[in-house]
C-alpha positions as a printed NumPy array, in Angstrom:
array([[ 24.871,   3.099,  10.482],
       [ 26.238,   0.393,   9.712],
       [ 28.17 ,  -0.704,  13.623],
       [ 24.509,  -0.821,  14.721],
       [ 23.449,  -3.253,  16.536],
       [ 21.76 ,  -5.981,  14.8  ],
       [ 17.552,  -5.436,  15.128],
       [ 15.259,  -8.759,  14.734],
       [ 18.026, -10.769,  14.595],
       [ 17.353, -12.647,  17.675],
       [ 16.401, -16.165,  16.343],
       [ 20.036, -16.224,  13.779],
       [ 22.087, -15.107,  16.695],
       [ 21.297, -17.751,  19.157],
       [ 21.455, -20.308,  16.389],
       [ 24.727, -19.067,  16.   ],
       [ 25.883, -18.878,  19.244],
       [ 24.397, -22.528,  19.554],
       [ 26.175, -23.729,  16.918],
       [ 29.637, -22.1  ,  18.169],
       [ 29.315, -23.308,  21.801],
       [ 28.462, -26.965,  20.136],
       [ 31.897, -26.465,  18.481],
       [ 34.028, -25.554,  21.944],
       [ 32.508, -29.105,  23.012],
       [ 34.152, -30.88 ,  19.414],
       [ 30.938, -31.149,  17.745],
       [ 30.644, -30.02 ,  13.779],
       [ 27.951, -27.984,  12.573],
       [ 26.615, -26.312,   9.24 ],
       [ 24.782, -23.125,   9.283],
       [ 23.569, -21.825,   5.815],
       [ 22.612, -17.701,   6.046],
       [ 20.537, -17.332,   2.901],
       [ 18.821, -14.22 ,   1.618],
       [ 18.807, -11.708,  -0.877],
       [ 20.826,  -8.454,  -1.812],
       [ 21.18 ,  -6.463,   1.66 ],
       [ 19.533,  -8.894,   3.673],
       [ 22.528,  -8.672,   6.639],
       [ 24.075, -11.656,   5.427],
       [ 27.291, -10.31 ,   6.347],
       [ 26.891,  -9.206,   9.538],
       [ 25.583, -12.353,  10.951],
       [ 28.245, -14.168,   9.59 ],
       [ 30.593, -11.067,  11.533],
       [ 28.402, -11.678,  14.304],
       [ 29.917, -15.321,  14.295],
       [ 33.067, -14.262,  13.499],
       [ 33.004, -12.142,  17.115],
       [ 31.515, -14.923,  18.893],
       [ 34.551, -17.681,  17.664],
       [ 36.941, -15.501,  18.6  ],
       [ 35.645, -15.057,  22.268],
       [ 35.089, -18.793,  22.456],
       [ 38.937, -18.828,  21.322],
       [ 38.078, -21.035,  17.979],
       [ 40.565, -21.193,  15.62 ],
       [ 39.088, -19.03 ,  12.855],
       [ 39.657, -19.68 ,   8.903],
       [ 37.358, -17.008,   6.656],
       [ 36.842, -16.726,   3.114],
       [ 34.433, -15.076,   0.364],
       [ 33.586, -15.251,  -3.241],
       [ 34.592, -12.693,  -5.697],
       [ 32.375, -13.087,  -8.906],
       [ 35.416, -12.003, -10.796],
       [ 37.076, -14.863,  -9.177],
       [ 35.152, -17.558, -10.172],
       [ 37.16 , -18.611, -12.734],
       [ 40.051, -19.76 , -10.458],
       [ 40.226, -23.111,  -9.353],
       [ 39.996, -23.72 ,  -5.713],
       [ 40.153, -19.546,  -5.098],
       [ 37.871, -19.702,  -2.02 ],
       [ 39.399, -22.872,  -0.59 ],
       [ 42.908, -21.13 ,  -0.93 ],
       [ 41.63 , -18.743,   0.901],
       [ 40.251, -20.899,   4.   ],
       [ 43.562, -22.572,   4.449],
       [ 46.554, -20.639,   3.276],
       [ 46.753, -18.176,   6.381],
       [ 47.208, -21.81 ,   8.45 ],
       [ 50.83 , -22.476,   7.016],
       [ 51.454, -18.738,   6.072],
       [ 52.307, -18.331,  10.011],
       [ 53.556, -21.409,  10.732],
       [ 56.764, -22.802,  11.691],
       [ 58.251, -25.712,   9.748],
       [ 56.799, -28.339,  12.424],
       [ 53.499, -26.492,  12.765],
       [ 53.394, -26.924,   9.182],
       [ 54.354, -30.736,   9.096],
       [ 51.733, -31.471,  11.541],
       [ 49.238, -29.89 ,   9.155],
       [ 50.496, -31.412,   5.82 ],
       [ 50.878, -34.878,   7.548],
       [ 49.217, -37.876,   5.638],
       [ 46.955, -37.215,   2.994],
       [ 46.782, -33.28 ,   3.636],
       [ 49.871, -33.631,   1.64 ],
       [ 48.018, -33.893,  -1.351],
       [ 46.959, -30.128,  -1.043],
       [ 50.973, -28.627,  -1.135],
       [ 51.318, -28.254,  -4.663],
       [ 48.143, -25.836,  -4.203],
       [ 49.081, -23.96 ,  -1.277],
       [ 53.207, -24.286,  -1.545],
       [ 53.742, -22.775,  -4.886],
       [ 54.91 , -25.403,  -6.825],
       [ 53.546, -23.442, -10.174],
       [ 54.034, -27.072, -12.336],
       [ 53.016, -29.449,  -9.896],
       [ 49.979, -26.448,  -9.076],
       [ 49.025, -26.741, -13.122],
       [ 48.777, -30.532, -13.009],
       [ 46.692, -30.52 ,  -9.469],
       [ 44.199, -27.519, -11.008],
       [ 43.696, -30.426, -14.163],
       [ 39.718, -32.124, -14.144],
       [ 41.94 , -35.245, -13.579],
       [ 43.651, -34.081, -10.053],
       [ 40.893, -31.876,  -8.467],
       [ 39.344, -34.899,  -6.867],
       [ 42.876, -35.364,  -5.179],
       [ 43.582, -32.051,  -4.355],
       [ 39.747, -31.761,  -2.668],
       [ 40.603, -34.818,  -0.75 ],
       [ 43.841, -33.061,   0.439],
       [ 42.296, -29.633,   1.377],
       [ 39.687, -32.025,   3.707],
       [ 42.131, -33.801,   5.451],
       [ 44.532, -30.337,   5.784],
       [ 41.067, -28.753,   7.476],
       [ 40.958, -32.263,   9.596],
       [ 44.4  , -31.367,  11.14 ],
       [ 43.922, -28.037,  11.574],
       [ 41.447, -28.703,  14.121],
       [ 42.996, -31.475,  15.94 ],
       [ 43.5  , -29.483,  18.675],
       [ 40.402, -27.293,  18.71 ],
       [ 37.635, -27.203,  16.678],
       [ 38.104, -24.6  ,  13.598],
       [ 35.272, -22.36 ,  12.305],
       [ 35.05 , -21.353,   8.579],
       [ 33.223, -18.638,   7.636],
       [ 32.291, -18.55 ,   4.14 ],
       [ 30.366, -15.006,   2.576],
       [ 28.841, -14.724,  -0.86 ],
       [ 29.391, -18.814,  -2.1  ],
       [ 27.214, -17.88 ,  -5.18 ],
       [ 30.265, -16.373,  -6.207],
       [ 32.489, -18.847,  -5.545],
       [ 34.748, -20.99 ,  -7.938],
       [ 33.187, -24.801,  -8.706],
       [ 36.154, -26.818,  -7.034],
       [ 35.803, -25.116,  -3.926],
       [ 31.918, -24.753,  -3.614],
       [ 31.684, -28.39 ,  -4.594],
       [ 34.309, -28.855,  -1.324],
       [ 32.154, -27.027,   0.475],
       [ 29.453, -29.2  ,  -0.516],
       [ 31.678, -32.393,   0.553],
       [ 32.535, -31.111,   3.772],
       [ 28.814, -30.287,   4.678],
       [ 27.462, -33.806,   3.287],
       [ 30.187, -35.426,   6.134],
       [ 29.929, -33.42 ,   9.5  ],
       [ 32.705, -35.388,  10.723],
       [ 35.092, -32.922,  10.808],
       [ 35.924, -31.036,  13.81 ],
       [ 34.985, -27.778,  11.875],
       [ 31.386, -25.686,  12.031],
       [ 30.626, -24.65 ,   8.625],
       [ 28.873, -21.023,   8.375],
       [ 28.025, -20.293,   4.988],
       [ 26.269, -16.953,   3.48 ],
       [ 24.575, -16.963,  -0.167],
       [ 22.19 , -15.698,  -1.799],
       [ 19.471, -17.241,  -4.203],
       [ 19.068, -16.904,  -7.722],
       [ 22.295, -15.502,  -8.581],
       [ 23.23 , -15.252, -12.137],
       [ 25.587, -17.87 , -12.972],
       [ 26.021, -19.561, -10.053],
       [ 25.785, -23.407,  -9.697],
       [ 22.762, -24.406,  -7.916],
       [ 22.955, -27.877,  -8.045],
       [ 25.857, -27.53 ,  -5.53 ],
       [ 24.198, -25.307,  -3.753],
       [ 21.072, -27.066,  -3.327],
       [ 23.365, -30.123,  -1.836],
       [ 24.898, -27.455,   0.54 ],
       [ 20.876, -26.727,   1.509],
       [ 20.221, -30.037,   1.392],
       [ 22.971, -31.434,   4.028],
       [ 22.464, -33.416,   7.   ],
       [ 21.679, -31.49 ,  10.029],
       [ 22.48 , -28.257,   8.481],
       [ 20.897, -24.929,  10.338],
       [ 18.847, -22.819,   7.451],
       [ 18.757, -19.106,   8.533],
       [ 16.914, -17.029,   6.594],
       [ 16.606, -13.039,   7.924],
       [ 13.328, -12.031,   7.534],
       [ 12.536,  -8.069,   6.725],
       [ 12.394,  -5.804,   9.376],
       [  9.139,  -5.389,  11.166],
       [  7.993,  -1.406,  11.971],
       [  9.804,  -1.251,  15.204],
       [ 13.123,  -2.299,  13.478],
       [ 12.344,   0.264,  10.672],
       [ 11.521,   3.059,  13.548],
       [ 14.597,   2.443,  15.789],
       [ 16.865,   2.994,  12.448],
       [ 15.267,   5.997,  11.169],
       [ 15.423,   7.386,  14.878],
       [ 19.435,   6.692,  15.204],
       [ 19.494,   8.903,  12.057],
       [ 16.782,  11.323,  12.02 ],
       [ 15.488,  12.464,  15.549],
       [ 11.615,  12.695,  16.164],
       [ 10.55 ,  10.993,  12.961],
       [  7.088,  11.006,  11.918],
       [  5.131,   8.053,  12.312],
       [  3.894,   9.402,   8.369],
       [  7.752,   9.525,   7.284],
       [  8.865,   5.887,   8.939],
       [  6.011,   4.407,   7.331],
       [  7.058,   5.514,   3.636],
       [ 10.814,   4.411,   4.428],
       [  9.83 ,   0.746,   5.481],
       [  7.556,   1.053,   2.447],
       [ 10.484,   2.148,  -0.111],
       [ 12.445,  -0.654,   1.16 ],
       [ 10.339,  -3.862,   2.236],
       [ 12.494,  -3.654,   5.534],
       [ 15.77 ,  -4.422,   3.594],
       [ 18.171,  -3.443,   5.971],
       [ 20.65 ,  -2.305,   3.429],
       [ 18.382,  -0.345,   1.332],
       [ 16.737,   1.346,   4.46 ],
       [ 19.846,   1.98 ,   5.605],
       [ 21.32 ,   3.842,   2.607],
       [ 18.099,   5.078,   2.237],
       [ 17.851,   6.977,   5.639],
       [ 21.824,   8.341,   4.8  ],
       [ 20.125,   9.888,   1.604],
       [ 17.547,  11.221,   3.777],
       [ 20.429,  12.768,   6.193],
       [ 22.542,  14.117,   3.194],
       [ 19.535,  16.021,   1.554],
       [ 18.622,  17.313,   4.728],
       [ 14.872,  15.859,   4.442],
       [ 12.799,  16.659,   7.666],
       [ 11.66 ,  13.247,   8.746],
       [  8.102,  14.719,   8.699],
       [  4.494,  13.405,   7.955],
       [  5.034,  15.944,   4.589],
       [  8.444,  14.941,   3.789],
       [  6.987,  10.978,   3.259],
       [  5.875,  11.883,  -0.254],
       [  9.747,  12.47 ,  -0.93 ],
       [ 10.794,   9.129,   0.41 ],
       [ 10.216,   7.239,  -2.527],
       [ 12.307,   9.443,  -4.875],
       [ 15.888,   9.063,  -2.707],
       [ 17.951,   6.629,  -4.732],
       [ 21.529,   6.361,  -2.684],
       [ 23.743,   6.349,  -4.764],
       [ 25.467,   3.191,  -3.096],
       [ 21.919,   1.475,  -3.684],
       [ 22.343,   2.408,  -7.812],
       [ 25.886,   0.836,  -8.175],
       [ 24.691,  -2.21 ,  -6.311],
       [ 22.124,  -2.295,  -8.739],
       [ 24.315,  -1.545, -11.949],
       [ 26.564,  -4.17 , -11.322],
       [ 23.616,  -6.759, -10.778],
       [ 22.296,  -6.068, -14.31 ],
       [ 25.863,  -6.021, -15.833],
       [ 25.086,  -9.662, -14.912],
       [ 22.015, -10.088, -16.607],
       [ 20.992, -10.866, -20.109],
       [ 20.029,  -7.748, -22.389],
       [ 16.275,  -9.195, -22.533],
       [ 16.454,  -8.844, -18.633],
       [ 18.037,  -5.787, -18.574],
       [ 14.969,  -4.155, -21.011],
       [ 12.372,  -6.016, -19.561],
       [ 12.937,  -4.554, -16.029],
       [ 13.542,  -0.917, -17.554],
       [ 10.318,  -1.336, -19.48 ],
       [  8.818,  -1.764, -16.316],
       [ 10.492,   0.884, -14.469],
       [  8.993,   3.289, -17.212],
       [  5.284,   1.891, -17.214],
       [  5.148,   2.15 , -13.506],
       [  3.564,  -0.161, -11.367],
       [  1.579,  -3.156, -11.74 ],
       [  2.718,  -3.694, -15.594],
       [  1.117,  -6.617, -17.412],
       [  4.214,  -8.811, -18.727],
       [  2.921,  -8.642, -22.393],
       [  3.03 ,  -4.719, -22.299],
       [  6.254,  -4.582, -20.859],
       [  7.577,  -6.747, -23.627],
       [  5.688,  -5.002, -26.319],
       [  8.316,  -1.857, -24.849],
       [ 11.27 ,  -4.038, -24.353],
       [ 10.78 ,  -5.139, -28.006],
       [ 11.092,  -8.558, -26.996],
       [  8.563, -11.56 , -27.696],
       [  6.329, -12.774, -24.92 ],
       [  8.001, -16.29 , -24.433],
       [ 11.485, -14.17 , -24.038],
       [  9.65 , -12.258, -21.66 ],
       [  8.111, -14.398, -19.849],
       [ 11.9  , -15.988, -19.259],
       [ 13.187, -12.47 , -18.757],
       [ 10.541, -11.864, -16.018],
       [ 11.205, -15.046, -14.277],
       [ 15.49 , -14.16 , -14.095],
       [ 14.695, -11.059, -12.778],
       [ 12.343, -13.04 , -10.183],
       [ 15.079, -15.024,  -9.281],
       [ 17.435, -12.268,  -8.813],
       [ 15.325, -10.45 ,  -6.453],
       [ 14.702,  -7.471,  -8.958],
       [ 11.491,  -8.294,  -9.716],
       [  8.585, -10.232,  -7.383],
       [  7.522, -13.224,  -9.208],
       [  4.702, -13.159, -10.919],
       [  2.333, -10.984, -12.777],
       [  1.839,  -7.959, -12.869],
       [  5.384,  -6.847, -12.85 ],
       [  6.331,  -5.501,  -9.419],
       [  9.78 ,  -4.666,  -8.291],
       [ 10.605,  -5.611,  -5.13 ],
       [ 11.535,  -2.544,  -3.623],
       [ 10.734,   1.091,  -5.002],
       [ 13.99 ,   2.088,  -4.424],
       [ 15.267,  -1.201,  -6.993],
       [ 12.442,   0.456,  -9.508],
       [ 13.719,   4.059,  -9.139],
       [ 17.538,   2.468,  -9.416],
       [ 16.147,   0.932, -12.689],
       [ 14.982,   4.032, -13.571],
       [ 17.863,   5.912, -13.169],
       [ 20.039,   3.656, -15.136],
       [ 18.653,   4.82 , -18.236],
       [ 20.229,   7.392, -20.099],
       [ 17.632,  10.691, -20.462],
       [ 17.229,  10.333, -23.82 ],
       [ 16.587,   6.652, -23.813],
       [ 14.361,   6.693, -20.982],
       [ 12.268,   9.52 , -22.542],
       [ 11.828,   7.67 , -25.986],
       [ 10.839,   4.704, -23.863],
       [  7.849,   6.893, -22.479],
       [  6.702,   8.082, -25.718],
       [  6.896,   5.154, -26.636],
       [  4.886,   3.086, -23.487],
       [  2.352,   6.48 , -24.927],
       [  1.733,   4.945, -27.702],
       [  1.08 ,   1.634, -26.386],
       [ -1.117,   2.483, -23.953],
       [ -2.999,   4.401, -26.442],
       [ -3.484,   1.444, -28.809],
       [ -4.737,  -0.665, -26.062],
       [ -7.575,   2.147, -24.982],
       [ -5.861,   3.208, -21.637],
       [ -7.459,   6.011, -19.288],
       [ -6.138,   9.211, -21.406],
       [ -4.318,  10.392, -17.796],
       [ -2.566,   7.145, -18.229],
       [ -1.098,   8.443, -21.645],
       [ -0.528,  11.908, -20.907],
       [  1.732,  10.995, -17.996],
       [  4.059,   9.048, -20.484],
       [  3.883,  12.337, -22.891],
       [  5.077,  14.522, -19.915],
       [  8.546,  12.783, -19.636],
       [  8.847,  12.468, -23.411],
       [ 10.437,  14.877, -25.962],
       [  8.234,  16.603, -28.28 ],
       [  7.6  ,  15.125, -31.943],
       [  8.125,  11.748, -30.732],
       [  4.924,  10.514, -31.491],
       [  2.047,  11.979, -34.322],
       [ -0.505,  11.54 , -31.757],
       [  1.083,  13.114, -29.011],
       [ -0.51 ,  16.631, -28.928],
       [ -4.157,  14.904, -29.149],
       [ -3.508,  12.61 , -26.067],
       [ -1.899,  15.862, -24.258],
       [ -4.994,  17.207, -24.939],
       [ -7.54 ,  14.577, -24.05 ],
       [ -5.494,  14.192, -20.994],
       [ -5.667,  17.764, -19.909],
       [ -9.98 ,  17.163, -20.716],
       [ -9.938,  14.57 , -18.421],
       [ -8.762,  15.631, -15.931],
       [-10.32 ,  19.192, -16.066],
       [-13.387,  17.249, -15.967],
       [-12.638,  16.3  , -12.438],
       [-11.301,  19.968, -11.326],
       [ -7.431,  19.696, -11.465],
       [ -6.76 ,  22.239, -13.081],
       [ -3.011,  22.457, -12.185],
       [ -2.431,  19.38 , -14.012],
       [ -4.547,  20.002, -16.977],
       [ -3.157,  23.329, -17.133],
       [  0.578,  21.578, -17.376],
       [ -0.719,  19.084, -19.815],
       [ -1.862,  21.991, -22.379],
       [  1.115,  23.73 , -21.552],
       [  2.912,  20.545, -22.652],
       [  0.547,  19.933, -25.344],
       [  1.633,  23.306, -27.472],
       [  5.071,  22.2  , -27.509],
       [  4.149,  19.479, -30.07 ],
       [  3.546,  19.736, -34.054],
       [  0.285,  21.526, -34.487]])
């Protein structure tokens, strides 16, 4: 699934391909490919990748590591290194000549004269060296530096990056990918990367229906008009999350019928979880409980309720809410929606049983105090161990009322059912 060929793409790909045949002609250009988690970030920037080489640009890559962000001038190391690593000793003259020279201690592993360059005192130096080093690198032809994930990447080189893209006067085309709201990452000097001269602002939009059927189709023959609709529902048209949703789909052998849809929303890939694990690894615990508070209330949760579960105060949570906006787990706003259901039931799945089932006897409770529908507490009481709460048999009870009242009697007969399980 993922060698497909890229679907609504149309608009990035010529910008791309204008940008690249600008370059074959000497002229510089910036293109920023912004977007969340799973966007296809990377695959336009491959995309461009493909269409250098073809053109027969010289081609320097690089990508930030958050682990990596620590180390001075990582990403920039990684740009220009492979140009002397294969060259000869006049190839490599050529490239240090004149103030490119600057950059050797960096790049020639000179570990003492490297330690004084990395100081606050030399980086302005060194910057000025790595510039000039990309300068004669494309003498001859124009280079093209790709440049994935620079939320992740170290401060000296992003605020290179930054230089390079405020001065197009390189010959070098600039394609950088990012994504907004990162934890941790600096936005000032990304917001001057945004904010260049003449740079090209690409940002992927979800797929549209006939996107969403073509994948599902690749996958699962003869889907259901029913079943397509729930997957571009589960996943907003992510790419990445429909696609690792639709492998789900293939590995439990779900039918891609019109009755299979109601299963849709309960495949979390497992590739989709760890994406998700290490994204709130990032986060501050008030995040992290916030969004699980709201993964157990279910839909549509007022922000003061969630933080009455999260055990947080409201100006914390209102904070909380707004990190979690940025980082594309939440949409901003109130009431608390996550952005995908698959991010929700991710969420959801983080949380150890035990935890996640005090949280629901607990979100019981709340719900009671405030006078909710007593369906709306008996569905918290169903995922909750018995005992957890004095009132629970009551609400199981009032609950199953409720909604014999209105003739299910499957689910008032599992709510009694559930109901003698607690303290008499």
């Amino acid at each position: 699934m993922a060698r497909t060929p890229l679907l609504e793409r149309e608009r990035e790909l010529a910008a791309l391909a204008a940008l690249l045949d600008s370059a074959t002609a000497g002229e510089p250009g910036l293109a920023l490919v912004e977007g969340p988690a799973g966007a296809g970030k990377s695959r336009l920037l491959e995309a461009a990748r493909a269409g250098a080489r073809t053109r027969r640009l010289p081609l320097l890559s690089a990508g930030g590591v958050e682990l990596e962000r620590a180390f001075p001038f990582g990403v920039a190391r990684q740009l220009v290194e492979p140009l002397l690593a294969g060259a000869d000793a006049q190839e490599r003259a050529r490239l240090l000549a004149g103030p490119a020279g600057l950059a050797a201690a960096l790049l020639e592993g000179d570990a003492d004269a490297a330690a004084i360059a990395f100081s606050d005192d030399h980086r302005h130096a060194l910057a000025h060296g790595l510039r000039w080093l990309l300068a004669n690198a494309g003498q001859r032809r124009p280079c093209v530096a790709l440049v994935d994930d620079a939320h992740w990447a170290d401060e000296p080189s992003l605020a290179l990056l930054a230089a390079l893209a405020a001065r197009l006067d390189l010959p070098l085309v600039l394609v950088v990918a990012l994504r907004p709201g990162e934890p941790g990452a600096d936005e000032e000097l990304l917001d001057r990367l945004r904010g260049a001269p003449g740079a090209r602002l690409l940002r992927p939009a979800p797929l549209g229906p006939a996107a969403v059927s073509t994948l599902v189709a690749r996958r699962l023959p003869a889907p259901d008009p029913a079943f397509v609709a729930a997957c571009a529902t589960a996943t907003d048209g992510n790419p990445f999350l429909l696609t690792e949703l639709i492998e789900a789909a293939a590995a439990d052998a779900v039918e891609p019928t019109a009755a299979a849809a109601s299963q849709v929303r309960s495949l979390v890939p497992e590739t989709v979880l760890r994406a998700m694990l290490l994204r709130f690894r990032r986060l501050p615990p008030e995040a992290v409980a916030l969004a699980r508070a709201a993964a157990v209330l279910g839909e549509r949760a007022s922000l003061t309720r969630a933080a009455a579960l999260a055990e947080v105060d409201d100006a914390t949570a209102a904070e909380a809410a707004d990190r979690l906006a940025a980082t594309h787990v939440l949409a901003p706003g109130e009431p608390l929606r996550f952005v995908h259901p698959l991010v929700a039931g991710a969420v959801a799945a983080d949380l150890p049983a035990h935890a996640r089932a005090r949280l629901h006897a607990r979100a019981a409770e709340l719900l009671a105090a405030a006078g909710a529908p007593p369906e709306a507490v008996a569905a918290h009481l169903l995922q909750a161990p018995a005992g957890a709460w004095p009132g629970a048999g009551a609400a199981l009870v009032a609950g199953a009322r409720a909604t014999l009242r209105r003739g299910d009697y499957a689910s008032g007969q599992r709510l009694l059912a559930r109901a003698l399980e607690e303290p008499l």
